[in-house]
Coordinates of C-alpha atoms in Angstrom, one line a residue:
X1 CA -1.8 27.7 33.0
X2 CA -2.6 25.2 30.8
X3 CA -3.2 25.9 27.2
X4 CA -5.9 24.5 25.4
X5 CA -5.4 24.1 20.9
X6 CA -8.5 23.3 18.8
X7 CA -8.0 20.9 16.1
X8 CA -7.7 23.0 12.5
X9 CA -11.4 23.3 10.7
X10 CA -10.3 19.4 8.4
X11 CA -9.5 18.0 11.4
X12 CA -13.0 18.6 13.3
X13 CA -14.7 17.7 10.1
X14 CA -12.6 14.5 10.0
X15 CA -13.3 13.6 13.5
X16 CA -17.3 14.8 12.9
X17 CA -17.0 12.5 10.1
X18 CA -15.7 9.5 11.8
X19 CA -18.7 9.8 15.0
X20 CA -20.9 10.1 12.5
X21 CA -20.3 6.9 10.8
X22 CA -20.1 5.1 14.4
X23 CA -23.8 6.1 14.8
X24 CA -24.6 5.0 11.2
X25 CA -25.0 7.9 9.2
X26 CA -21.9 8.6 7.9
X27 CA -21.7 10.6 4.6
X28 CA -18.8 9.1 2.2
X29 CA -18.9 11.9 -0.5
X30 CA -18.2 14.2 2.4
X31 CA -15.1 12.3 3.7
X32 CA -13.9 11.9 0.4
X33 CA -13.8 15.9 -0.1
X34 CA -12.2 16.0 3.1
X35 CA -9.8 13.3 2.7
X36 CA -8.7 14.8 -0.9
X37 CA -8.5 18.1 1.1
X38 CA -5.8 16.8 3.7
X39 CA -4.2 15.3 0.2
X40 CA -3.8 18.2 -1.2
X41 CA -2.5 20.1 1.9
X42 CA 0.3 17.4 2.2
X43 CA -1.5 16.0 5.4
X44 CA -1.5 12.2 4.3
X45 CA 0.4 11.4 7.9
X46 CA -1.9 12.9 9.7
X47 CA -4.4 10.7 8.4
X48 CA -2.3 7.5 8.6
X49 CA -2.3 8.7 12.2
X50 CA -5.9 8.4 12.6
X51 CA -6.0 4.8 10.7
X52 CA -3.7 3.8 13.2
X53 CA -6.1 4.5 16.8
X54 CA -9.5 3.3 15.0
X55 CA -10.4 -0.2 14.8
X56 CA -10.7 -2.8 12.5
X57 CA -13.9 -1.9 11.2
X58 CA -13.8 1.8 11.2
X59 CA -10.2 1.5 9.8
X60 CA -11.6 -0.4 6.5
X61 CA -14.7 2.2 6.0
X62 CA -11.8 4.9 6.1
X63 CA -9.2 3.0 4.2
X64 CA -11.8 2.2 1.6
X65 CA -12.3 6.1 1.2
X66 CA -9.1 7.1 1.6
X67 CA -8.0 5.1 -1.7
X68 CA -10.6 6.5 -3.5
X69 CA -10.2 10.0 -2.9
X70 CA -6.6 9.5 -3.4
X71 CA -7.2 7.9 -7.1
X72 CA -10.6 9.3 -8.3
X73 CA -11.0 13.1 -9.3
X74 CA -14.1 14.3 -10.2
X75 CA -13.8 16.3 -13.9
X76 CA -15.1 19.6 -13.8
X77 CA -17.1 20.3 -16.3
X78 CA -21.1 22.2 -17.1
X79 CA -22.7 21.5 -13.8
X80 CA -26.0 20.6 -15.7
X81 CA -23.7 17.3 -16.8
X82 CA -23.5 14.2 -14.7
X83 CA -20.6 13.9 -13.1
X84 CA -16.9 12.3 -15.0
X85 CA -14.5 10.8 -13.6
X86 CA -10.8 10.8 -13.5
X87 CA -9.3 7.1 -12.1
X88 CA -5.6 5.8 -11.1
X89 CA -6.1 2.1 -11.1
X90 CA -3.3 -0.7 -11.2
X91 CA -2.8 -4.4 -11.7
X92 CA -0.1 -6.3 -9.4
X93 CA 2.2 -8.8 -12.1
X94 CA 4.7 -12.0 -11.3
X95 CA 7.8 -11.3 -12.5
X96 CA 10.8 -13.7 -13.8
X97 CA 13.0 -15.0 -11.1
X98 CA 16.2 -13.9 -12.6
X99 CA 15.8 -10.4 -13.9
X100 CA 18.4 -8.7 -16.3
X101 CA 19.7 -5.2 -15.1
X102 CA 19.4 -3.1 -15.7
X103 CA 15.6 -4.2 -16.0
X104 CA 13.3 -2.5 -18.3
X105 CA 9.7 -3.2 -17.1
X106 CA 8.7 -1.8 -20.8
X107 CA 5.1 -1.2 -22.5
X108 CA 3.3 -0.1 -25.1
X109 CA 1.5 3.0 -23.5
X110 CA -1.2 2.6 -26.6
X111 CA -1.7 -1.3 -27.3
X112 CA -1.6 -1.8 -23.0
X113 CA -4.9 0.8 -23.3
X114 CA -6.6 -0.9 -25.9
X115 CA -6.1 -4.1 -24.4
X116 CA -7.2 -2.8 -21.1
X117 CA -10.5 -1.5 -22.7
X118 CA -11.0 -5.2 -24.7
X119 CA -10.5 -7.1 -21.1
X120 CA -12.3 -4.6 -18.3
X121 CA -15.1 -4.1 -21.1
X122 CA -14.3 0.2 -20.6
X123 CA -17.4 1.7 -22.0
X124 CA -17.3 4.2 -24.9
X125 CA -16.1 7.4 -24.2
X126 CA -13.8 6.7 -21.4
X127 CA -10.3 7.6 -22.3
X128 CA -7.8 4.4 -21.2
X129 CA -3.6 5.7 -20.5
X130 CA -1.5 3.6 -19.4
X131 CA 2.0 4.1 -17.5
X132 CA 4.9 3.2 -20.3
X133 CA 6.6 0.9 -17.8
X134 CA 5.7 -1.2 -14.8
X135 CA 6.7 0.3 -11.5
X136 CA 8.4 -2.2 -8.6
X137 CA 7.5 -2.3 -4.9
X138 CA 10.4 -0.5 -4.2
X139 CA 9.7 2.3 -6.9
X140 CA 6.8 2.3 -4.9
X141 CA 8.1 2.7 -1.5
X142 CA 8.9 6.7 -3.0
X143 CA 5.8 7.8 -3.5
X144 CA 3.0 8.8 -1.4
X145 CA -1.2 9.2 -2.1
X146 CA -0.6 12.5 -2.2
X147 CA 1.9 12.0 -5.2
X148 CA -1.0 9.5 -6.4
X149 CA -3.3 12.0 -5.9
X150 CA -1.5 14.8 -7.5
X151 CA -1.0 12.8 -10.8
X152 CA -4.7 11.6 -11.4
X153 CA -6.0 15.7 -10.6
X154 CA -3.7 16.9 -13.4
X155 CA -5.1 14.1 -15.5
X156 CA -8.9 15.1 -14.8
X157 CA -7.5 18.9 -16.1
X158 CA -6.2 17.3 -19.1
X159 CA -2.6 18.0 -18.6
X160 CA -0.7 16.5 -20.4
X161 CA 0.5 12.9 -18.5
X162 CA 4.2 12.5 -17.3
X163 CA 5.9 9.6 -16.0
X164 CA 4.9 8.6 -12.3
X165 CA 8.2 7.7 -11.6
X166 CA 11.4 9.2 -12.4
X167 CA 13.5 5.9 -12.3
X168 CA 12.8 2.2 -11.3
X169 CA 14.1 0.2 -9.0
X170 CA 15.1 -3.2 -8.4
X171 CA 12.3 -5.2 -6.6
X172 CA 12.5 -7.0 -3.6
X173 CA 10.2 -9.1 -4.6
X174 CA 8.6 -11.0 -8.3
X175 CA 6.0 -8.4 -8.8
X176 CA 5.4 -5.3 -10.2
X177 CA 2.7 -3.0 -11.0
X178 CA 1.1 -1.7 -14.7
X179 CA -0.7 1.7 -13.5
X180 CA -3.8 3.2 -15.6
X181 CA -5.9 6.2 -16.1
X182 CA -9.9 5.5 -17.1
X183 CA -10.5 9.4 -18.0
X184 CA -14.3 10.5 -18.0
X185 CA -15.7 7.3 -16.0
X186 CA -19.2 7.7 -15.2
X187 CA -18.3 6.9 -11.7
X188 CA -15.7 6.7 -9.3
X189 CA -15.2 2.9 -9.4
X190 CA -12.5 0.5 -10.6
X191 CA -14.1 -2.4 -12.7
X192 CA -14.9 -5.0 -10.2
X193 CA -14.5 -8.3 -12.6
X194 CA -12.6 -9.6 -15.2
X195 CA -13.7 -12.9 -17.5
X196 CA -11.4 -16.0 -17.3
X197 CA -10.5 -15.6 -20.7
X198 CA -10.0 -11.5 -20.5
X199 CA -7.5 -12.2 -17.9
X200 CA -5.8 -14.7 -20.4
X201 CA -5.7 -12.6 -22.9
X202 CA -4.6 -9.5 -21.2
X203 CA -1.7 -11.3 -19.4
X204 CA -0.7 -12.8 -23.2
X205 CA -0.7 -9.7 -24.4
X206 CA 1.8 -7.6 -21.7
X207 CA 4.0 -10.7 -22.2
X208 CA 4.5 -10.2 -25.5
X209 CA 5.4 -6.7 -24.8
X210 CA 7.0 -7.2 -21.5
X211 CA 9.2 -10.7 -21.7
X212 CA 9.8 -9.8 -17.7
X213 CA 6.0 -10.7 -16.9
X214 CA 6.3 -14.2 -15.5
X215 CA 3.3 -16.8 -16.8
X216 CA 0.8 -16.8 -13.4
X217 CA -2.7 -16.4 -14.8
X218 CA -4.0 -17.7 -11.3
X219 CA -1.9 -14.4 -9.6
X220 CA -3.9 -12.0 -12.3
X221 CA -6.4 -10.4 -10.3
X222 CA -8.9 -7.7 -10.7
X223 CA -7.2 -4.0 -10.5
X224 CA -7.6 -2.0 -7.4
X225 CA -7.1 1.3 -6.9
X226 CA -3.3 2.3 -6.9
X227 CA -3.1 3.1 -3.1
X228 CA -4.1 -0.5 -2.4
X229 CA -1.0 -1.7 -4.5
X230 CA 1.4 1.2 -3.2
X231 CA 0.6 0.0 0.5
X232 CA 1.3 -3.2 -0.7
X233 CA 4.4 -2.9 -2.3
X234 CA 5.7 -0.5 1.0
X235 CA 3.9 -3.4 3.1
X236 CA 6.5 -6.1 1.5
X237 CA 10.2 -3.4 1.2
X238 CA 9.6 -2.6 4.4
X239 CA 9.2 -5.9 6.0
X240 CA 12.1 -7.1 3.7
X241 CA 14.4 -4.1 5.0
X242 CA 13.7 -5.0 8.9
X243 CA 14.4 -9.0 8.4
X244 CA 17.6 -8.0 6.3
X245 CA 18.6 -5.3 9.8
X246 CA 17.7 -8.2 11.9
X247 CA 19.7 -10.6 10.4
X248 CA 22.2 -8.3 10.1
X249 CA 22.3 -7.6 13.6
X250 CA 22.1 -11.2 14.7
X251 CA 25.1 -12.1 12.1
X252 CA 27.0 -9.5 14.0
X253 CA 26.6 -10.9 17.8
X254 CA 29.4 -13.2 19.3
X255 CA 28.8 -16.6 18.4
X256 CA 28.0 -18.0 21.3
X257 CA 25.6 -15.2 22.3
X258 CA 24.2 -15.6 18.7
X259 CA 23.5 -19.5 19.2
X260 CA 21.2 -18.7 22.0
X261 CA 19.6 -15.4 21.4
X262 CA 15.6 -15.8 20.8
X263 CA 14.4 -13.2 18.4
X264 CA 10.7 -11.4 18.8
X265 CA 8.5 -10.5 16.4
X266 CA 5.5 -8.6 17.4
X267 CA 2.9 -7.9 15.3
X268 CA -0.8 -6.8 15.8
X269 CA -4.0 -8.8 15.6
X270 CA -7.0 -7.5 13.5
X271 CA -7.1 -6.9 9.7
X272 CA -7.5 -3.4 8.5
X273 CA -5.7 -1.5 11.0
X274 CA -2.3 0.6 10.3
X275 CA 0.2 -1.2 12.4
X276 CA 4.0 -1.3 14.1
X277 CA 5.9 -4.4 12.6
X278 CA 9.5 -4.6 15.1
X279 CA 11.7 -7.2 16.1
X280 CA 13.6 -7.7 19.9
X281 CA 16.8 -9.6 19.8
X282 CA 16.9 -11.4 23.7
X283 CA 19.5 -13.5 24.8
X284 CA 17.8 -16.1 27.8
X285 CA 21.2 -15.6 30.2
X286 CA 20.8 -12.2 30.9
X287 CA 18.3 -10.6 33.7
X288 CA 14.5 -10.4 32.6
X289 CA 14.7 -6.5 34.0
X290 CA 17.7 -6.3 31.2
X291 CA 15.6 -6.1 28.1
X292 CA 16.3 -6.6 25.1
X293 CA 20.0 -6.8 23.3
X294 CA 18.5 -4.7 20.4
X295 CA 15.3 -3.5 18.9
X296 CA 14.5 -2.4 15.9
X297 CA 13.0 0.7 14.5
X298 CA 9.0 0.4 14.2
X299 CA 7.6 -0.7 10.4
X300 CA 4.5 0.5 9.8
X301 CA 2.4 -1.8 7.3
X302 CA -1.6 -1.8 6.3
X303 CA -3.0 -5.0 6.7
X304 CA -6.4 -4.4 4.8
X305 CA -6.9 -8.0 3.0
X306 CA -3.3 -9.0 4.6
X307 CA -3.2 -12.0 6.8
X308 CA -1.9 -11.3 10.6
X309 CA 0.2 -14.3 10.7
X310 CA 2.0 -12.9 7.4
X311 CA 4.3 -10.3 8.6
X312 CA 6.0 -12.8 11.6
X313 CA 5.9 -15.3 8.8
X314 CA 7.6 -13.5 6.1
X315 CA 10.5 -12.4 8.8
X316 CA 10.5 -16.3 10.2
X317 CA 11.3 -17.3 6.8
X318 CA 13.9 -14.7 5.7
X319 CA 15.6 -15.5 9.6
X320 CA 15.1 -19.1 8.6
X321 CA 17.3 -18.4 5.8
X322 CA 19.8 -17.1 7.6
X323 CA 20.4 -19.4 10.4
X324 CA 18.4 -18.1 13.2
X325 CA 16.3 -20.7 14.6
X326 CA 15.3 -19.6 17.6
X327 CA 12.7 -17.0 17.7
X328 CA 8.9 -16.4 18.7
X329 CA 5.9 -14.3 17.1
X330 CA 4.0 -11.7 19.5
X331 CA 0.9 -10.7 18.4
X332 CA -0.3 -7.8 20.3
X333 CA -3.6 -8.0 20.7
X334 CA -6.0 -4.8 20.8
X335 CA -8.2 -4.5 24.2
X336 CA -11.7 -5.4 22.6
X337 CA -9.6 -9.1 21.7

């Protein structure tokens, strides 16, 4: 006899959550409390799960939500008082080329505030920390939202504030991230603009205490909430790792199999979704029913604000690179396209 399981009580509410906002009256300070909820009880898969089987649009509404109950904590306080706020926000920065090691990524935890507070234009009363050194995508690629999550609800209880990161890492790439707290914000939002000559100033400013931070004034964008720039710093080691175990691969084939093998990169259409990233390797002489010679491990990436085409684009170039010429980009398209 078959058995029958219910979903657990966050589940249902999840899933009431999600009909709800297909019928156009969803309520977003519900998901958040349910979202943080799942957080808390280490349940950020099961969520990334869910991202995964909606579509594009639904997948934005709960992305959206999902980074702001990760990095916003409500502070409790006398109920009669309007609501503070506890924020994790973060910049993305260009980096030198040629970095020293090891690298140092250092700031100022108390001139980086104050210059934040000049150049976002933080109100009074909002307390501005910042992280005392920038954290690389592949610092990153260790932590999780509930880590994120963990870190800004100890800040909203005023414990005192530890490092996020126990160590840094090398970057794959010429970025890396300065990480803030806005403490006591009268809402849950991460300033949405910054002047032309703010974003000068505040880039002037963390090169003269970070000689690391690379000139690119155009690159300087508003912040975001940190779970935007922790998928996007996973997004970019974990394409880097699968073109560096492809080429690997391919390097390690017979030559003459290597000349003609044709390598595959699938990706998915539509912006917003969670998505596999994986590579076949397929050499032409062999039987269609054969397969492929090898296939890589599934990459799972976020592509809200990320161009399709870049994934297959970022692994063409680094194949490029290496010699491999021969090679074709699948985009799997959902069944609505």
């Amino acid at each position: 006899m078959s058995r029958w399981y219910r979903p657990d009580p966050l589940t249902r509410d999840l899933i009431h959550l999600i009909n709800a906002r297909r019928h156009d009256h969803g309520d977003s300070e519900l998901a958040i409390d349910v979202l943080q909820a799942l957080l808390e009880q280490d349940r950020e898969h099961d969520v990334l799960t869910v991202l995964a089987a909606l579509d594009e649009e639904m997948a934005e509404w709960l992305f959206d939500l999902l980074a702001e109950a990760s990095c916003s904590v409500v502070i409790e306080g006398d109920s009669d008082d309007a609501p503070a706020y506890a924020i994790l926000g973060a910049f993305e920065l260009s980096l030198q080329a040629n970095l020293a090691v090891p690298i140092g990524l250092k700031l100022h935890p108390e001139k980086t505030a104050e210059l934040l507070r000049q150049c976002l234009q933080i109100p009074p009363g909002t307390v501005v920390t910042v992280e005392p050194r920038l954290l690389t995508d592949t610092t990153f690629d260790f932590l999780t939202l509930q880590k994120l999550h963990e870190h800004v609800s100890d800040m909203a209880n005023s414990q005192r504030r530890q490092p996020i990161a126990a160590r840094l890492h090398p970057p794959v790439e010429s970025t890396a991230f300065l990480l803030f707290e806005l403490i006591g914000a009268k809402d849950s939002s991460i300033p949405e603009t910054i002047e032309d000559g703010d974003r000068e100033t505040l880039l002037q400013g963390l090169m003269e205490q970070c000689p690391e931070i690379a000139l690119a004034p155009n690159k300087l964008e508003v912040p975001v909430y940190a779970a935007y720039a922790m998928f996007d710093a996973q997004n970019a080691v974990r394409l880097h790792r699968l073109a560096d175990e492809t080429a690997a691969v391919w390097h390690d084939l017979d030559p003459p199999v290597r000349g003609r093998t044709i390598v595959h990169l699938h990706t998915q259409c539509g912006n917003g979704v969670y998505m596999p990233v994986w590579t076949d390797l397929f050499d032409p002489e062999l039987p269609e029913d054969h397969g492929p010679i090898w296939t890589s491990p599934d990459v799972w990436v976020f592509t809200a604000d990320l161009p399709i085409e870049w994934p297959g684009e970022m692994l063409t170039n680094r194949l490029l690179a290496e010699g491999c010429t021969r090679f074709e980009n699948h985009i799997v398209e959902a069944p609505e396209n």
